[in-house]
Tab-separated table of N, CA, C and O in Angstrom:
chain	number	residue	atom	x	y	z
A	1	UNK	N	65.769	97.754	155.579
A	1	UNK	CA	67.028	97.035	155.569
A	1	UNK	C	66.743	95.551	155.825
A	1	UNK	O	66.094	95.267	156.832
A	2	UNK	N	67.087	94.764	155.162
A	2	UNK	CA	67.117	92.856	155.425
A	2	UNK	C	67.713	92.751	156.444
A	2	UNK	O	68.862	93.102	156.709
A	3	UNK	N	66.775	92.146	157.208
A	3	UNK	CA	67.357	90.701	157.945
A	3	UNK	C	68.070	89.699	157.537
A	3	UNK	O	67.668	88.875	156.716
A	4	UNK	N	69.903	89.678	158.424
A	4	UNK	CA	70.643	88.420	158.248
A	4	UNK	C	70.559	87.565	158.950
A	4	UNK	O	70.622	87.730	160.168
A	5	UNK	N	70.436	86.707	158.535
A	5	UNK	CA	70.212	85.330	159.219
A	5	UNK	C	71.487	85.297	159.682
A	5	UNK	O	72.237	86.013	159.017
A	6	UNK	N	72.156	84.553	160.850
A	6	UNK	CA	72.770	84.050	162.010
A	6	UNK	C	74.364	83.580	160.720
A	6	UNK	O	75.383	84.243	160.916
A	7	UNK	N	74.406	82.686	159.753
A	7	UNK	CA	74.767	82.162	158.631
A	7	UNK	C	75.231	83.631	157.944
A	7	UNK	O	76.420	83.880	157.745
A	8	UNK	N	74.426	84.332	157.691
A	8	UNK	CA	75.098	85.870	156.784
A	8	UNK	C	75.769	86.199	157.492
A	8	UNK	O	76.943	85.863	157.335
A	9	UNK	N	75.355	87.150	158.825
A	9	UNK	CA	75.994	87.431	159.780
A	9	UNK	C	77.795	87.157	159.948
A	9	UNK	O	78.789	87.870	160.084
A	10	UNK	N	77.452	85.478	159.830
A	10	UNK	CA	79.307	85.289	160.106
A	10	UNK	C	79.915	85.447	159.154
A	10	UNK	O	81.019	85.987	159.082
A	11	UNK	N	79.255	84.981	158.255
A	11	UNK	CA	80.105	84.942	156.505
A	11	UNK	C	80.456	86.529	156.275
A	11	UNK	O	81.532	86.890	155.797
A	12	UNK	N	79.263	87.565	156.734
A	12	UNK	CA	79.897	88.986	156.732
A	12	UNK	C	81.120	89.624	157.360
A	12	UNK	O	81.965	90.414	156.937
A	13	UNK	N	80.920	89.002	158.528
A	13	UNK	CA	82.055	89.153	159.671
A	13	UNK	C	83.706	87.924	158.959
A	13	UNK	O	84.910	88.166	158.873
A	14	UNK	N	83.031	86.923	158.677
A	14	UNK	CA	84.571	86.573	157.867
A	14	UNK	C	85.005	87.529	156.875
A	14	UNK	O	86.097	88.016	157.165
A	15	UNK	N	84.534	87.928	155.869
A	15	UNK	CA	84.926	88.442	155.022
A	15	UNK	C	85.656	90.304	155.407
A	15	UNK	O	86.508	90.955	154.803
A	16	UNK	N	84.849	90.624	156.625
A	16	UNK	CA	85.258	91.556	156.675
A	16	UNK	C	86.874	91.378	157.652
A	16	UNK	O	87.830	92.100	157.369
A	17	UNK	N	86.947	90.428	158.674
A	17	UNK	CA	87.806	89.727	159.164
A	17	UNK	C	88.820	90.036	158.184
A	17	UNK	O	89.734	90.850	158.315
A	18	UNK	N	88.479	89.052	156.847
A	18	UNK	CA	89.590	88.964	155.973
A	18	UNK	C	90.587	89.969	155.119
A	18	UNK	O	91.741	89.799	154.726
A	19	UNK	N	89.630	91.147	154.984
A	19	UNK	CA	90.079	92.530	154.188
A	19	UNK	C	90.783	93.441	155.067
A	19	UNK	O	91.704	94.142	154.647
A	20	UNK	N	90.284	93.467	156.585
A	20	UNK	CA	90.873	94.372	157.770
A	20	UNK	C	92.446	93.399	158.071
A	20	UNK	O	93.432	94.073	158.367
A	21	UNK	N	92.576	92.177	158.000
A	21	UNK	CA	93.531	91.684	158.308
A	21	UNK	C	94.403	91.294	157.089
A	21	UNK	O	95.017	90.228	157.046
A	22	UNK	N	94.419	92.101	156.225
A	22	UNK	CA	95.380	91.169	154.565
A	22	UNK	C	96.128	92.849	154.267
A	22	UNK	O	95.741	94.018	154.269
A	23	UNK	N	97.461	92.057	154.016
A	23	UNK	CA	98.416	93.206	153.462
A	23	UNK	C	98.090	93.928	152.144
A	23	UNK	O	97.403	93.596	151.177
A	24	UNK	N	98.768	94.961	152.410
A	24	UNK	CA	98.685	95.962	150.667
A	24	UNK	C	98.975	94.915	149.368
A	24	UNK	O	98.256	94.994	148.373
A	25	UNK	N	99.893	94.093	149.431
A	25	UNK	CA	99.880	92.878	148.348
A	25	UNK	C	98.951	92.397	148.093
A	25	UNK	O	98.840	92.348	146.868
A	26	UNK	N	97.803	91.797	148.804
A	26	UNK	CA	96.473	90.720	149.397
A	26	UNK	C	95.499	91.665	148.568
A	26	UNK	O	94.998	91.355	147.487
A	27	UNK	N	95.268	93.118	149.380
A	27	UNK	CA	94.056	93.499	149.430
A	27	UNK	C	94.404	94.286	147.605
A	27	UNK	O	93.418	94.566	146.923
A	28	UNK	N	95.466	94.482	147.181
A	28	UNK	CA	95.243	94.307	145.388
A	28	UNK	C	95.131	92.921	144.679
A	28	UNK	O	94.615	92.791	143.570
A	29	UNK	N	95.578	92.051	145.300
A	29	UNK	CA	94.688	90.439	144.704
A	29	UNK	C	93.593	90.738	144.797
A	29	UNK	O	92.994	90.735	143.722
A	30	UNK	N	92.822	91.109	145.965
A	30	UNK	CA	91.648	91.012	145.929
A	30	UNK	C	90.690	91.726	145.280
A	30	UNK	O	89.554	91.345	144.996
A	31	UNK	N	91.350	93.102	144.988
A	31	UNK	CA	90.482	94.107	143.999
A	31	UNK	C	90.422	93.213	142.657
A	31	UNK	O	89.523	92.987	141.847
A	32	UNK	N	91.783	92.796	142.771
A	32	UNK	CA	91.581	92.363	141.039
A	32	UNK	C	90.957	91.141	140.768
A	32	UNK	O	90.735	90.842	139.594
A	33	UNK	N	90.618	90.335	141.749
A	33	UNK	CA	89.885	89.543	141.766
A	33	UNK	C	88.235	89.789	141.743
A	33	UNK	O	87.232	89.184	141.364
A	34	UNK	N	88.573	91.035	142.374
A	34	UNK	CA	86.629	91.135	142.444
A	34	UNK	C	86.173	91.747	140.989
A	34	UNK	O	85.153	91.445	140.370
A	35	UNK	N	87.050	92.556	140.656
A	35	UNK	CA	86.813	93.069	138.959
A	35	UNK	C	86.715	91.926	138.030
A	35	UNK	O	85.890	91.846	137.120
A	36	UNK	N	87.417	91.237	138.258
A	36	UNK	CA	87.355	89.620	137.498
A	36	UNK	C	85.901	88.968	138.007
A	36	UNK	O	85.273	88.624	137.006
A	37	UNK	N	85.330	88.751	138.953
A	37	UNK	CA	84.020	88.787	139.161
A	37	UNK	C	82.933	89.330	138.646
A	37	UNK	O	82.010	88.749	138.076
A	38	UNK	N	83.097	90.768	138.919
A	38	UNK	CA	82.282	91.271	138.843
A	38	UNK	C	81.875	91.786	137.064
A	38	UNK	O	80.853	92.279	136.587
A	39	UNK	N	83.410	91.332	136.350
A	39	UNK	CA	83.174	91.105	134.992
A	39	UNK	C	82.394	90.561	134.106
A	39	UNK	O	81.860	90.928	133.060
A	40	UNK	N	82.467	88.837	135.245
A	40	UNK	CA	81.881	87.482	135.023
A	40	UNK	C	80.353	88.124	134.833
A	40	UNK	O	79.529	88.058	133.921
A	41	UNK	N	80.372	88.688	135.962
A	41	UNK	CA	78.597	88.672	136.580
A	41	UNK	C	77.644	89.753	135.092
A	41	UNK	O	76.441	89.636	134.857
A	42	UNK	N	78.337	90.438	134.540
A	42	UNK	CA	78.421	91.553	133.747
A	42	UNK	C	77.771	90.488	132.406
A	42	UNK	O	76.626	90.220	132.043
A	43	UNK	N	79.150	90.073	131.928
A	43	UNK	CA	78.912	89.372	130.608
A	43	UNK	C	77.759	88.231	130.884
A	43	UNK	O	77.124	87.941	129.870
A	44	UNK	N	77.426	87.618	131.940
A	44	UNK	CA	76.352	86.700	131.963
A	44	UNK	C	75.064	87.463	131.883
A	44	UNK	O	74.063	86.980	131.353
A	45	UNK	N	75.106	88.788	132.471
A	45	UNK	CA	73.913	89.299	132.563
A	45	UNK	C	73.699	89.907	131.174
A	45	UNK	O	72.709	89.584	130.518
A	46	UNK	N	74.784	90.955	130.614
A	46	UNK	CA	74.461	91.073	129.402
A	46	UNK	C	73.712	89.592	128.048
A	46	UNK	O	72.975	89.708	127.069
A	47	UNK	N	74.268	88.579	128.579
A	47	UNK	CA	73.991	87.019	127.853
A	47	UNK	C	72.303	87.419	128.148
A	47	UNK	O	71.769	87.762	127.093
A	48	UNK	N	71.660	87.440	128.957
A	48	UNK	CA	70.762	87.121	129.655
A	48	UNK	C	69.206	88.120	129.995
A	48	UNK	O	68.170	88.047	130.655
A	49	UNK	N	70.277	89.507	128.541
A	49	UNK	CA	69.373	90.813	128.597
A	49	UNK	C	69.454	91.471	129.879
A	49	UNK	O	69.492	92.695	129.757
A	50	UNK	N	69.496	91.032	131.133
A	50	UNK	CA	69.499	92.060	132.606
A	50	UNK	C	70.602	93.501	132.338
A	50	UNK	O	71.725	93.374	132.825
A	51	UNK	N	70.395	94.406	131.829
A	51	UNK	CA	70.774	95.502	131.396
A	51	UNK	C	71.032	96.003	132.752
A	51	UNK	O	72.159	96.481	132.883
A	52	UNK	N	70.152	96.022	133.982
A	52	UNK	CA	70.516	96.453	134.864
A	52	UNK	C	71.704	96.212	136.024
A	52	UNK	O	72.358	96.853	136.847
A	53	UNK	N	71.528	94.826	135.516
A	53	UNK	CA	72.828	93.946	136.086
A	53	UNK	C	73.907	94.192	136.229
A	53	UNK	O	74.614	94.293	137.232
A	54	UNK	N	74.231	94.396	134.271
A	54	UNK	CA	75.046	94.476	133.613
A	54	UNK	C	76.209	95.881	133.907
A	54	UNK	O	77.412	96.096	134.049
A	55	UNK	N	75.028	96.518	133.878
A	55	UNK	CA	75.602	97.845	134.323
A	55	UNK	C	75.935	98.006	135.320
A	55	UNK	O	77.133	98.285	135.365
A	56	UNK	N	75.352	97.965	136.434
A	56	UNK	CA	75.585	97.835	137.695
A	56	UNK	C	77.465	97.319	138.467
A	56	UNK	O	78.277	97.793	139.262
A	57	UNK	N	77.334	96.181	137.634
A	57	UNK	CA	78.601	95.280	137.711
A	57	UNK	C	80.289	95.898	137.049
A	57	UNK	O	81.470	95.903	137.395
A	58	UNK	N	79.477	96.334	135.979
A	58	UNK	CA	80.292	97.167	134.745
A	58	UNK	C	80.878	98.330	135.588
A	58	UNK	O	82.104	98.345	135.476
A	59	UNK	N	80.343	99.428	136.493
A	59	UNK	CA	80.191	100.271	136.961
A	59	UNK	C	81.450	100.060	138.346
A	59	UNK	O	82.484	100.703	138.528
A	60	UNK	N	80.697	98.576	139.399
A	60	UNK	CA	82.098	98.407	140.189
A	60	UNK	C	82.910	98.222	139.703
A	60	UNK	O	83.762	98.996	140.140
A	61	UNK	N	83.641	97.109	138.340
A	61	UNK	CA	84.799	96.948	137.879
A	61	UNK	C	85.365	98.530	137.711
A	61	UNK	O	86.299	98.877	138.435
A	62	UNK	N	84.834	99.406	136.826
A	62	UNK	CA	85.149	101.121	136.877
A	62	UNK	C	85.554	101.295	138.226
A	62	UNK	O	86.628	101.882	138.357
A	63	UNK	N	84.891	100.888	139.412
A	63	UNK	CA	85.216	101.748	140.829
A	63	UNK	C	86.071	101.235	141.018
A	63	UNK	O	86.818	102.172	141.303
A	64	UNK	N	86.898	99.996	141.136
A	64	UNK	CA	88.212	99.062	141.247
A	64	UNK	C	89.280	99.826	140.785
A	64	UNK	O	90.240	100.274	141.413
A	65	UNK	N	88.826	99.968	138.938
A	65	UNK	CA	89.941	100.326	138.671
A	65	UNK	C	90.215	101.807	138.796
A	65	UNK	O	91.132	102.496	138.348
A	66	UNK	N	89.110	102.114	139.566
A	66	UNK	CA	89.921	104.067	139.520
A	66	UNK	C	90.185	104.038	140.645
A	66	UNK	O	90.957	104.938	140.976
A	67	UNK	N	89.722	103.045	141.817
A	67	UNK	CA	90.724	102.870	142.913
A	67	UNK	C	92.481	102.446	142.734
A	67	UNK	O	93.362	103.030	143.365
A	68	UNK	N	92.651	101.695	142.075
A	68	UNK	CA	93.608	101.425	142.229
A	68	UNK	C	94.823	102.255	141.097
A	68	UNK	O	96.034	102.091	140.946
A	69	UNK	N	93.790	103.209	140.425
A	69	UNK	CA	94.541	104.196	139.153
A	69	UNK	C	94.775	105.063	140.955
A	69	UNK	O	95.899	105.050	141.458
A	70	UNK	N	94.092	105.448	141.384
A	70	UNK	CA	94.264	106.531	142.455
A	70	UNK	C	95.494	106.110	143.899
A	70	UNK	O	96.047	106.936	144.625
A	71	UNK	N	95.625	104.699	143.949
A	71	UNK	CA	96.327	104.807	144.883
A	71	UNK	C	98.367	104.424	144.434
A	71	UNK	O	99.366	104.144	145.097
A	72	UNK	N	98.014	104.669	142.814
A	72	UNK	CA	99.430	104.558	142.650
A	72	UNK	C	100.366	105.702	142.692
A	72	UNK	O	100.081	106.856	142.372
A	73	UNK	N	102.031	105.082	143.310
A	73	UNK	CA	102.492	105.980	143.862
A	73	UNK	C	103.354	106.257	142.320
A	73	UNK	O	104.081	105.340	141.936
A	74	UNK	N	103.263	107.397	141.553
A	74	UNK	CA	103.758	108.355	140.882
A	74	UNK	C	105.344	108.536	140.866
A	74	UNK	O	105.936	109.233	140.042
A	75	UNK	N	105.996	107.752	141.975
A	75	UNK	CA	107.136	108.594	142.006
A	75	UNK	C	108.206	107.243	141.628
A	75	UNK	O	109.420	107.400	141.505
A	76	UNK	N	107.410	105.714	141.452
A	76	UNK	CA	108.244	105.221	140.873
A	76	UNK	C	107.911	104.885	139.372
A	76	UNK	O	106.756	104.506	139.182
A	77	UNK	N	108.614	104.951	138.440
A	77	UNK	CA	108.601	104.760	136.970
A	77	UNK	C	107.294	103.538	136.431
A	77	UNK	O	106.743	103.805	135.363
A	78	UNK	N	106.947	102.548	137.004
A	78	UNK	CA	106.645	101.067	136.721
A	78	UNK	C	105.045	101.593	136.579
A	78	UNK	O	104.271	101.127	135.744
A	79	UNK	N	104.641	102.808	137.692
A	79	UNK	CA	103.337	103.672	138.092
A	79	UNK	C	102.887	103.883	137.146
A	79	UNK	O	101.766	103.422	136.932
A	80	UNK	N	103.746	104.908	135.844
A	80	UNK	CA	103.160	105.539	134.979
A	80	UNK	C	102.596	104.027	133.840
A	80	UNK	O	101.608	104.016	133.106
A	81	UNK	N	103.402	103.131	134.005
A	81	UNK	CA	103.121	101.713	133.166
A	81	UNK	C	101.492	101.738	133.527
A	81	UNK	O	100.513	101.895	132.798
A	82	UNK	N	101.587	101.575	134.590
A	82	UNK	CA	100.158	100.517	135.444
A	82	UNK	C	98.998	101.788	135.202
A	82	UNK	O	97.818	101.477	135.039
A	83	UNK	N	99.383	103.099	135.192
A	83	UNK	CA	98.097	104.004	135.075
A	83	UNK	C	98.047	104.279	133.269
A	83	UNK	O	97.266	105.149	132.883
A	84	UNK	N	98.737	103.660	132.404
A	84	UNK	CA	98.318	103.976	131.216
A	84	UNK	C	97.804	102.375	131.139
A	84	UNK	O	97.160	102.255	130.097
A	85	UNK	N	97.840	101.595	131.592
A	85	UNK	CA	97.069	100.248	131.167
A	85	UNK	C	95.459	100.612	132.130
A	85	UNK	O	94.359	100.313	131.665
A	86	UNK	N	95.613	101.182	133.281
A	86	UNK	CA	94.097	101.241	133.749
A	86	UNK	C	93.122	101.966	133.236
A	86	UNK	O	91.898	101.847	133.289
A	87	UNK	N	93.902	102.823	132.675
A	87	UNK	CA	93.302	104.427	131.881
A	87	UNK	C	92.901	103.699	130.480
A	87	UNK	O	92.378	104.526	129.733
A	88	UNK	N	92.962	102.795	130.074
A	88	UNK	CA	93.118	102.262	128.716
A	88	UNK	C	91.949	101.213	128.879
A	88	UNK	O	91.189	100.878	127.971
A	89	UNK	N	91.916	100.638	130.486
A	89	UNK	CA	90.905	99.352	130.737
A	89	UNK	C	89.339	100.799	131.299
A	89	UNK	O	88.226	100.917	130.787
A	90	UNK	N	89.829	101.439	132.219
A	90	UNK	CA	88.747	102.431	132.162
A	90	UNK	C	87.821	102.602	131.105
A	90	UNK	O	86.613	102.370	131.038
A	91	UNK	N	88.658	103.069	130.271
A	91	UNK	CA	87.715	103.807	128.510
A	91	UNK	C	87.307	102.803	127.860
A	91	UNK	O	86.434	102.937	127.003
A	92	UNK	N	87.827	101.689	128.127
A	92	UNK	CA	86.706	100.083	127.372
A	92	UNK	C	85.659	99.588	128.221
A	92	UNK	O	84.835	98.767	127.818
A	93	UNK	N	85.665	100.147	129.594
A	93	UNK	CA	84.515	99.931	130.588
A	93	UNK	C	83.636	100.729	130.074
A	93	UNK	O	82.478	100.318	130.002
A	94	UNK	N	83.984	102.152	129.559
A	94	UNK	CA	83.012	102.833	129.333
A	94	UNK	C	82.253	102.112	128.212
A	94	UNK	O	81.057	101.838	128.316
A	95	UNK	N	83.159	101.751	126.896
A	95	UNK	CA	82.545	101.780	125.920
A	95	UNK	C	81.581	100.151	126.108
A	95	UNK	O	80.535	100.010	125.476
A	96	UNK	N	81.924	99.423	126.713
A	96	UNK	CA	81.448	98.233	127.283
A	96	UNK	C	80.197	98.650	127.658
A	96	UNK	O	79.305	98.274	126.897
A	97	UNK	N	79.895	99.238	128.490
A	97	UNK	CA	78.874	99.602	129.455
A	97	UNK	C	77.887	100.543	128.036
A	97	UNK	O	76.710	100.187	127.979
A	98	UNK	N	78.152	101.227	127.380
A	98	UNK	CA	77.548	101.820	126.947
A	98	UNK	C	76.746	100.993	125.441
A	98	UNK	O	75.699	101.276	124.858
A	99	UNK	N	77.828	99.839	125.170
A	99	UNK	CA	77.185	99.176	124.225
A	99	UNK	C	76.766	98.129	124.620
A	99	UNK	O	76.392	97.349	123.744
A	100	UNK	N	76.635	97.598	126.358
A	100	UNK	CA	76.503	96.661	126.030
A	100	UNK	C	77.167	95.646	125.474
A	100	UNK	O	76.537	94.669	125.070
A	101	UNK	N	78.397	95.706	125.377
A	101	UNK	CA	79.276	95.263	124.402
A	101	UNK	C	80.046	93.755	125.255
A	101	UNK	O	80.812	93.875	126.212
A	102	UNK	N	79.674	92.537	124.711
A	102	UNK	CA	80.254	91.128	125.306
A	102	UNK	C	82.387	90.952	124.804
A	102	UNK	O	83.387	90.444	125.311
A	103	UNK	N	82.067	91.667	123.678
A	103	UNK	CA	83.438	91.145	123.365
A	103	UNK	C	84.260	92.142	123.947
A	103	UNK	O	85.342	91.727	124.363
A	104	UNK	N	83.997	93.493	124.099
A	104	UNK	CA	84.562	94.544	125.268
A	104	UNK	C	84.970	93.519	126.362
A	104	UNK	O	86.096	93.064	126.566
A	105	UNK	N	83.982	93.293	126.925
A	105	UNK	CA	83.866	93.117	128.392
A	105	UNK	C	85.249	91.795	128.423
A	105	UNK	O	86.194	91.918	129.202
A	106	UNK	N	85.122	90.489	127.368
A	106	UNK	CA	85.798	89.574	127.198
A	106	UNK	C	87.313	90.045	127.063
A	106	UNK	O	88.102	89.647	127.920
A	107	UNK	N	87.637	90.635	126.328
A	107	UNK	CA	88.900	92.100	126.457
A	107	UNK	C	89.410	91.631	127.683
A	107	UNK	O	90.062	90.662	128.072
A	108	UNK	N	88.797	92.835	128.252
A	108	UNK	CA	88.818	93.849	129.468
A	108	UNK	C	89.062	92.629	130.595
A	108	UNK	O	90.023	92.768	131.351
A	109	UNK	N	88.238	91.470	130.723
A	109	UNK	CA	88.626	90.157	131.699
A	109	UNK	C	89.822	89.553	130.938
A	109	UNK	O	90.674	89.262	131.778
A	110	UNK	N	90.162	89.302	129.922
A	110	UNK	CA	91.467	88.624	129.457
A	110	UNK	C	92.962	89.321	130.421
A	110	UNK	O	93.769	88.781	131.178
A	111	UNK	N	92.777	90.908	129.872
A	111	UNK	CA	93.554	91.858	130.503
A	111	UNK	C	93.806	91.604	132.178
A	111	UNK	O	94.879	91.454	132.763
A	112	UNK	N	92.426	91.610	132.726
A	112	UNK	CA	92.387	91.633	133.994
A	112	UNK	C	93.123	90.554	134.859
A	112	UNK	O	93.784	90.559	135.897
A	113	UNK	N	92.639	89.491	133.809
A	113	UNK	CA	93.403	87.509	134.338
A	113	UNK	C	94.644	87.416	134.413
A	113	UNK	O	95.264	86.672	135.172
A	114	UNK	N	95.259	88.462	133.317
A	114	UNK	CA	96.676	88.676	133.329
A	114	UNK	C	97.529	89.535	133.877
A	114	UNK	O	98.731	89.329	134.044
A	115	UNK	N	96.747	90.798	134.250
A	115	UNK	CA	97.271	91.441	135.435
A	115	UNK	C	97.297	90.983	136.792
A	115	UNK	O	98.091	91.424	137.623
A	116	UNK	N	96.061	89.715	137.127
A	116	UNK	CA	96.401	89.049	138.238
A	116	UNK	C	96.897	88.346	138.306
A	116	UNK	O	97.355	88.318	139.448
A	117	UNK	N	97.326	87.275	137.557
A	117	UNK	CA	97.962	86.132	137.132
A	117	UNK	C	99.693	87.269	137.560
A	117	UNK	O	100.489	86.898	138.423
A	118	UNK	N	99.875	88.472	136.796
A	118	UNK	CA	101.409	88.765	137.122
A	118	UNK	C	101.699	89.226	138.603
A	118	UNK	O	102.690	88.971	139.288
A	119	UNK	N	100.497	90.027	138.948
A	119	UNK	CA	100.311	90.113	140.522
A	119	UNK	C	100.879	88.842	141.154
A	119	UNK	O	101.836	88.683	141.912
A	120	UNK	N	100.086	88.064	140.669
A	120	UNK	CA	100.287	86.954	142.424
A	120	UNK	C	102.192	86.603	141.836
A	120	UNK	O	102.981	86.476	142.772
A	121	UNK	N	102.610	86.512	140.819
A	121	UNK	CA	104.122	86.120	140.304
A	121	UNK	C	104.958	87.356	141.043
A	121	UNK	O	106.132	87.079	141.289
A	122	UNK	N	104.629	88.319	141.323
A	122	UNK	CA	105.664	89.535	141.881
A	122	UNK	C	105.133	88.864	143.221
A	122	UNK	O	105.777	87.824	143.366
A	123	UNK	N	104.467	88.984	143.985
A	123	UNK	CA	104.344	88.839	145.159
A	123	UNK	C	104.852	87.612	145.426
A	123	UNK	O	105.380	87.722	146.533
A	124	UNK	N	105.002	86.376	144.985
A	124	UNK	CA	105.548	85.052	144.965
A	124	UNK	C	107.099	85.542	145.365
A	124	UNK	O	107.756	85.506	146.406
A	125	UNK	N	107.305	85.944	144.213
A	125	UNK	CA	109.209	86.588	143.799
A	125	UNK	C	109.385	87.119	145.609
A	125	UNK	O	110.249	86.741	146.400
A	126	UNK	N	108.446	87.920	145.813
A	126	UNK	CA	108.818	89.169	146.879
A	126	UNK	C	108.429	87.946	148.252
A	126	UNK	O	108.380	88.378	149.403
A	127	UNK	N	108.227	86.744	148.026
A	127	UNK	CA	108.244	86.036	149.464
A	127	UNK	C	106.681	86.526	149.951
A	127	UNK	O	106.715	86.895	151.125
A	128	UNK	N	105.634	86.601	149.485
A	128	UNK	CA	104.016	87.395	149.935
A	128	UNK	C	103.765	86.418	149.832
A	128	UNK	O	103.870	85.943	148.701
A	129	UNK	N	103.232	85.440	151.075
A	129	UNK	CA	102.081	84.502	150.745
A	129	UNK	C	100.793	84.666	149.741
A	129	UNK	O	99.991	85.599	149.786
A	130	UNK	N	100.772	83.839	149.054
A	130	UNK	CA	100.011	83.835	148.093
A	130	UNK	C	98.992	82.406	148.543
A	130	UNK	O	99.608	81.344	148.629
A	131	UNK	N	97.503	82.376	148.817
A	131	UNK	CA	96.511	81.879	149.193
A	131	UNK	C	95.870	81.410	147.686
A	131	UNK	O	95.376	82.055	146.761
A	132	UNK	N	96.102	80.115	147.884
A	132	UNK	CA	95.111	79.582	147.188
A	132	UNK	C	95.318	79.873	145.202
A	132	UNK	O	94.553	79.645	144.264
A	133	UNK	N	96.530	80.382	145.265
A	133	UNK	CA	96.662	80.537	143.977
A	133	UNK	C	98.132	80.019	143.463
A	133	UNK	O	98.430	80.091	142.271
């Protein structure tokens, strides 16, 4: 296991600070933010041949979104919306991941920018501090 330097250490402890203390609004900015990341990190690596990268990255965006396919509540109508758009971004992760595929992946982040982009606008509407966006 690595040694953190004094510097990791806090930056770990902020960040974890930050996820233990942010509302159910926050902590789906933040998924969808990290899929938007971890998209980035994807298509550069695919740019760049790192296959292992690629995948790797490809793989958390998948864990995001079947987190957040899993924690929707079913019993209001808007649910079944949001799990046929994840179910739809799912099966282009796959095919992404499996080809390798840049213009997939470019998709799949367009989609994503705009599901967060409407995120932080409902939470605005609903009075949710919105940080930095």
């Amino acid at each position: 296991m690595p040694v953190l330097s004094s510097q990791q250490r806090a930056y770990a402890q902020y960040k974890n600070n930050k996820v233990m203390s942010a509302s159910g609004p926050e902590l789906t900015l933040m998924l969808y933010d990290g899929a938007i990341k971890f998209l980035n990190i994807a298509d550069f690596a695919i740019e760049k041949n790192d296959i292992y990268k690629a995948h790797e990255n490809i793989i958390k965006t998948e864990k995001i979104i079947e987190y957040l396919r899993n924690t929707l509540d079913m019993k209001y109508p808007v649910a079944q919306d949001f799990e046929n758009m994840y179910s739809y971004i799912a099966r282009r992760l796959v095919e992404a991941n499996i080809g390798k595929d840049r213009e997939i992946i470019a998709e799949v982040n367009k989609h994503m920018h705009a599901i967060r982009d409407n995120w932080i606008e409902v939470m605005k509407a609903n009075h949710v501090y919105v940080k930095d966006a």
